């Protein structure tokens, strides 16, 4: 197989995001790949903006990254027991780009959160939202990093072996689905 392209998508914009850290761990577990990182710093979806100016360039970049990806991993933060506005906004924009870039793509959804359930609600909500894009969601045990502030070290590593094992299982399944 030629080197696959893995697209990492963080539903949190902040630099020190635990979901970003989780995506880095996931990319390592995926193995050799060209890793592209999505930037979800997009304008808010607005039908008037779309009618006036069409698809914003940053959204088109994201849609093109999705098209070129062989596999996609999304990490979803949990905000008030739901999907982050940043991630939902990105999905809403992508759904407006002709061509259905996400259709048929193998996708893994992970989550890291401060709470004890590791962002479970946000992770399932993300999967529900993705259903209408006809992605190929990778099944299997969910990767939910609970109390994330206690799990990642200063370098963004995740020493907990059971988490590492769960991430490896999920990412190897993603690779196999290409
Ligand atoms: C607006 C807001 C709402 C939050 N709601 C939840 C929540 O419902 N469940 C939870 O476990 N953590 C919640 N948190 C804490 C986040 O899990 C924590 O800030 C986490 O670090 C966010 O992900 P990030 O590190 O990738 O930015 C919330 C944080 C913010 C800012």
CSV table of C-alpha atoms and ligand atoms in Angstrom, one decimal:
chain,number,residue,atom,x,y,z
A,1,UNK,CA,0.0,0.0,0.0
A,2,UNK,CA,1.2,3.5,-0.7
A,3,UNK,CA,1.6,5.8,2.3
A,4,UNK,CA,-2.0,6.6,3.4
A,5,UNK,CA,-3.1,10.1,4.3
A,6,UNK,CA,-4.7,10.5,7.7
A,7,UNK,CA,-6.7,13.6,8.5
A,8,UNK,CA,-6.9,14.7,12.1
A,9,UNK,CA,-9.8,16.9,13.2
A,10,UNK,CA,-10.0,18.5,16.6
A,11,UNK,CA,-13.3,19.8,17.8
A,12,UNK,CA,-11.4,22.1,20.1
A,13,UNK,CA,-9.5,25.1,18.8
A,14,UNK,CA,-7.3,25.8,21.7
A,15,UNK,CA,-3.6,25.2,21.5
A,16,UNK,CA,-3.3,23.1,24.7
A,17,UNK,CA,-6.3,21.0,23.9
A,18,UNK,CA,-6.4,17.5,25.3
A,19,UNK,CA,-8.3,16.4,22.2
A,20,UNK,CA,-5.4,17.7,20.1
A,21,UNK,CA,-3.0,15.7,22.3
A,22,UNK,CA,-5.3,12.6,21.8
A,23,UNK,CA,-5.1,13.0,18.1
A,24,UNK,CA,-1.3,13.1,18.2
A,25,UNK,CA,-1.4,9.8,20.1
A,26,UNK,CA,-3.9,8.4,17.6
A,27,UNK,CA,-1.7,9.4,14.6
A,28,UNK,CA,1.2,7.6,16.1
A,29,UNK,CA,-0.9,4.5,16.7
A,30,UNK,CA,-2.1,4.6,13.1
A,31,UNK,CA,1.4,4.0,11.9
A,32,UNK,CA,3.2,5.4,8.8
A,33,UNK,CA,1.1,8.1,7.2
A,34,UNK,CA,1.0,11.5,5.8
A,35,UNK,CA,-0.8,13.4,8.6
A,36,UNK,CA,-2.9,16.4,7.7
A,37,UNK,CA,-4.5,18.5,10.5
A,38,UNK,CA,-7.7,20.3,9.9
A,39,UNK,CA,-8.3,23.9,11.0
A,40,UNK,CA,-11.9,24.4,12.2
A,41,UNK,CA,-11.5,28.1,12.7
A,42,UNK,CA,-14.2,28.8,10.2
A,43,UNK,CA,-16.9,31.5,10.0
A,44,UNK,CA,-20.2,30.6,11.6
A,45,UNK,CA,-22.5,28.9,9.2
A,46,UNK,CA,-24.8,31.6,7.8
A,47,UNK,CA,-27.1,30.9,4.8
A,48,UNK,CA,-26.9,34.6,3.8
A,49,UNK,CA,-23.1,34.5,3.8
A,50,UNK,CA,-23.3,31.3,1.7
A,51,UNK,CA,-25.7,32.9,-0.8
A,52,UNK,CA,-23.6,36.1,-1.0
A,53,UNK,CA,-20.1,34.7,-1.2
A,54,UNK,CA,-20.4,30.9,-1.7
A,55,UNK,CA,-18.3,28.4,0.2
A,56,UNK,CA,-15.7,30.2,2.3
A,57,UNK,CA,-12.1,29.4,1.2
A,58,UNK,CA,-11.3,27.9,4.6
A,59,UNK,CA,-14.2,25.5,4.3
A,60,UNK,CA,-13.1,24.5,0.8
A,61,UNK,CA,-9.7,23.8,2.2
A,62,UNK,CA,-11.3,21.5,4.8
A,63,UNK,CA,-13.5,19.8,2.2
A,64,UNK,CA,-10.4,19.2,0.0
A,65,UNK,CA,-8.5,17.8,2.9
A,66,UNK,CA,-11.3,15.4,3.5
A,67,UNK,CA,-11.5,14.4,-0.2
A,68,UNK,CA,-7.8,13.7,-0.2
A,69,UNK,CA,-7.8,11.7,3.1
A,70,UNK,CA,-7.7,7.9,3.1
A,71,UNK,CA,-8.8,7.9,6.7
A,72,UNK,CA,-10.1,10.4,9.2
A,73,UNK,CA,-9.9,10.7,13.0
A,74,UNK,CA,-12.0,13.2,14.9
A,75,UNK,CA,-11.6,14.1,18.5
A,76,UNK,CA,-14.7,15.6,20.1
A,77,UNK,CA,-14.6,17.7,23.3
A,78,UNK,CA,-17.7,17.7,25.3
A,79,UNK,CA,-19.4,21.1,26.1
A,80,UNK,CA,-22.4,21.0,28.3
A,81,UNK,CA,-23.1,17.4,27.5
A,82,UNK,CA,-23.0,17.9,23.8
A,83,UNK,CA,-20.8,18.3,20.7
A,84,UNK,CA,-18.7,21.5,20.5
A,85,UNK,CA,-20.1,24.3,18.4
A,86,UNK,CA,-16.8,24.4,16.6
A,87,UNK,CA,-17.2,20.8,15.4
A,88,UNK,CA,-20.9,21.1,14.6
A,89,UNK,CA,-20.3,24.3,12.6
A,90,UNK,CA,-17.6,22.6,10.6
A,91,UNK,CA,-19.8,19.6,9.8
A,92,UNK,CA,-22.6,22.0,8.8
A,93,UNK,CA,-20.3,23.8,6.4
A,94,UNK,CA,-18.9,20.6,5.0
A,95,UNK,CA,-22.4,19.4,4.3
A,96,UNK,CA,-22.9,22.4,2.1
A,97,UNK,CA,-19.9,21.7,-0.2
A,98,UNK,CA,-21.0,19.9,-3.4
A,99,UNK,CA,-19.5,16.4,-3.9
A,100,UNK,CA,-20.1,14.9,-0.5
A,101,UNK,CA,-16.4,14.7,0.5
A,102,UNK,CA,-17.1,12.5,3.6
A,103,UNK,CA,-19.2,9.9,1.9
A,104,UNK,CA,-17.6,6.4,2.2
A,105,UNK,CA,-14.6,7.6,4.3
A,106,UNK,CA,-13.5,5.5,7.2
A,107,UNK,CA,-13.8,7.6,10.3
A,108,UNK,CA,-12.9,7.1,14.0
A,109,UNK,CA,-14.4,9.4,16.7
A,110,UNK,CA,-12.5,9.8,20.0
A,111,UNK,CA,-13.0,12.1,22.9
A,112,UNK,CA,-11.2,13.6,25.8
A,113,UNK,CA,-12.9,15.6,28.5
A,114,UNK,CA,-12.6,16.8,32.0
A,115,UNK,CA,-15.6,14.8,33.3
A,116,UNK,CA,-15.8,11.2,34.4
A,117,UNK,CA,-17.5,9.9,31.3
A,118,UNK,CA,-14.7,11.1,29.0
A,119,UNK,CA,-17.0,13.0,26.6
A,120,UNK,CA,-19.2,10.0,25.9
A,121,UNK,CA,-22.3,12.1,25.0
A,122,UNK,CA,-20.3,14.4,22.7
A,123,UNK,CA,-18.7,11.3,21.0
A,124,UNK,CA,-22.1,9.7,20.4
A,125,UNK,CA,-23.6,13.0,19.2
A,126,UNK,CA,-20.8,13.4,16.8
A,127,UNK,CA,-21.4,9.8,15.5
A,128,UNK,CA,-25.1,10.6,15.1
A,129,UNK,CA,-24.3,13.8,13.1
A,130,UNK,CA,-21.9,11.8,10.9
A,131,UNK,CA,-24.6,9.3,10.0
A,132,UNK,CA,-26.1,11.7,7.4
A,133,UNK,CA,-22.7,12.0,5.7
A,134,UNK,CA,-22.6,8.3,5.0
A,135,UNK,CA,-19.2,7.8,6.5
A,136,UNK,CA,-17.9,4.4,7.5
A,137,UNK,CA,-17.7,4.6,11.2
A,138,UNK,CA,-15.2,2.2,12.8
A,139,UNK,CA,-17.1,0.2,15.4
A,140,UNK,CA,-15.6,-1.3,18.5
A,141,UNK,CA,-14.9,-0.1,22.1
A,142,UNK,CA,-15.1,3.6,22.5
A,143,UNK,CA,-12.0,5.6,23.3
A,144,UNK,CA,-13.1,8.0,26.1
A,145,UNK,CA,-10.3,9.8,28.0
A,146,UNK,CA,-11.9,10.8,31.3
A,147,UNK,CA,-10.4,13.5,33.6
A,148,UNK,CA,-8.1,14.3,30.7
A,149,UNK,CA,-6.1,16.9,32.8
A,150,UNK,CA,-4.8,14.1,34.9
A,151,UNK,CA,-4.0,11.7,32.1
A,152,UNK,CA,-1.7,13.7,29.7
A,153,UNK,CA,1.8,14.6,30.8
A,154,UNK,CA,3.5,17.9,30.0
A,155,UNK,CA,4.7,16.6,26.6
A,156,UNK,CA,1.2,15.6,25.6
A,157,UNK,CA,1.9,11.9,26.1
A,158,UNK,CA,-0.7,9.5,27.6
A,159,UNK,CA,1.1,7.1,29.9
A,160,UNK,CA,-2.0,5.0,30.8
A,161,UNK,CA,-1.5,1.6,29.1
A,162,UNK,CA,-5.2,0.7,28.9
A,163,UNK,CA,-5.9,3.9,27.0
A,164,UNK,CA,-2.9,3.3,24.8
A,165,UNK,CA,-4.2,-0.1,24.0
A,166,UNK,CA,-7.7,1.1,23.2
A,167,UNK,CA,-6.3,3.8,20.9
A,168,UNK,CA,-4.1,1.3,19.1
A,169,UNK,CA,-7.0,-1.0,18.6
A,170,UNK,CA,-9.2,1.7,17.1
A,171,UNK,CA,-6.5,3.2,14.9
A,172,UNK,CA,-5.4,-0.2,13.6
A,173,UNK,CA,-9.0,-0.9,12.7
A,174,UNK,CA,-9.2,2.4,10.9
A,175,UNK,CA,-6.1,1.6,8.9
A,176,UNK,CA,-7.5,-1.8,8.0
A,177,UNK,CA,-10.6,-0.1,6.7
A,178,UNK,CA,-8.8,1.9,4.0
B,1,LIG,C1,-18.2,25.5,27.7
B,1,LIG,C2,-17.7,24.3,28.3
B,1,LIG,C3,-18.5,23.2,28.7
B,1,LIG,C4,-18.0,22.0,29.2
B,1,LIG,N1,-18.9,21.0,29.4
B,1,LIG,C5,-18.3,19.8,29.8
B,1,LIG,C6,-19.2,18.6,29.8
B,1,LIG,O1,-20.4,18.7,29.6
B,1,LIG,N2,-18.6,17.4,30.1
B,1,LIG,C7,-17.2,17.4,30.4
B,1,LIG,O2,-16.7,16.3,30.7
B,1,LIG,N3,-16.4,18.4,30.4
B,1,LIG,C8,-17.0,19.7,30.1
B,1,LIG,N4,-16.1,20.8,30.0
B,1,LIG,C9,-14.7,20.6,30.3
B,1,LIG,C10,-14.0,20.1,29.1
B,1,LIG,O3,-14.1,18.7,29.0
B,1,LIG,C11,-12.5,20.6,29.2
B,1,LIG,O4,-12.4,22.0,29.2
B,1,LIG,C12,-11.7,19.9,28.1
B,1,LIG,O5,-10.3,20.2,28.4
B,1,LIG,C13,-12.1,20.5,26.7
B,1,LIG,O6,-11.4,19.9,25.7
B,1,LIG,P1,-10.0,20.4,25.1
B,1,LIG,O7,-8.9,20.2,26.2
B,1,LIG,O8,-9.7,19.6,23.9
B,1,LIG,O9,-10.1,21.9,24.8
B,1,LIG,C14,-16.6,21.9,29.4
B,1,LIG,C15,-15.8,23.0,29.1
B,1,LIG,C16,-16.3,24.2,28.6
B,1,LIG,C17,-15.3,25.3,28.2
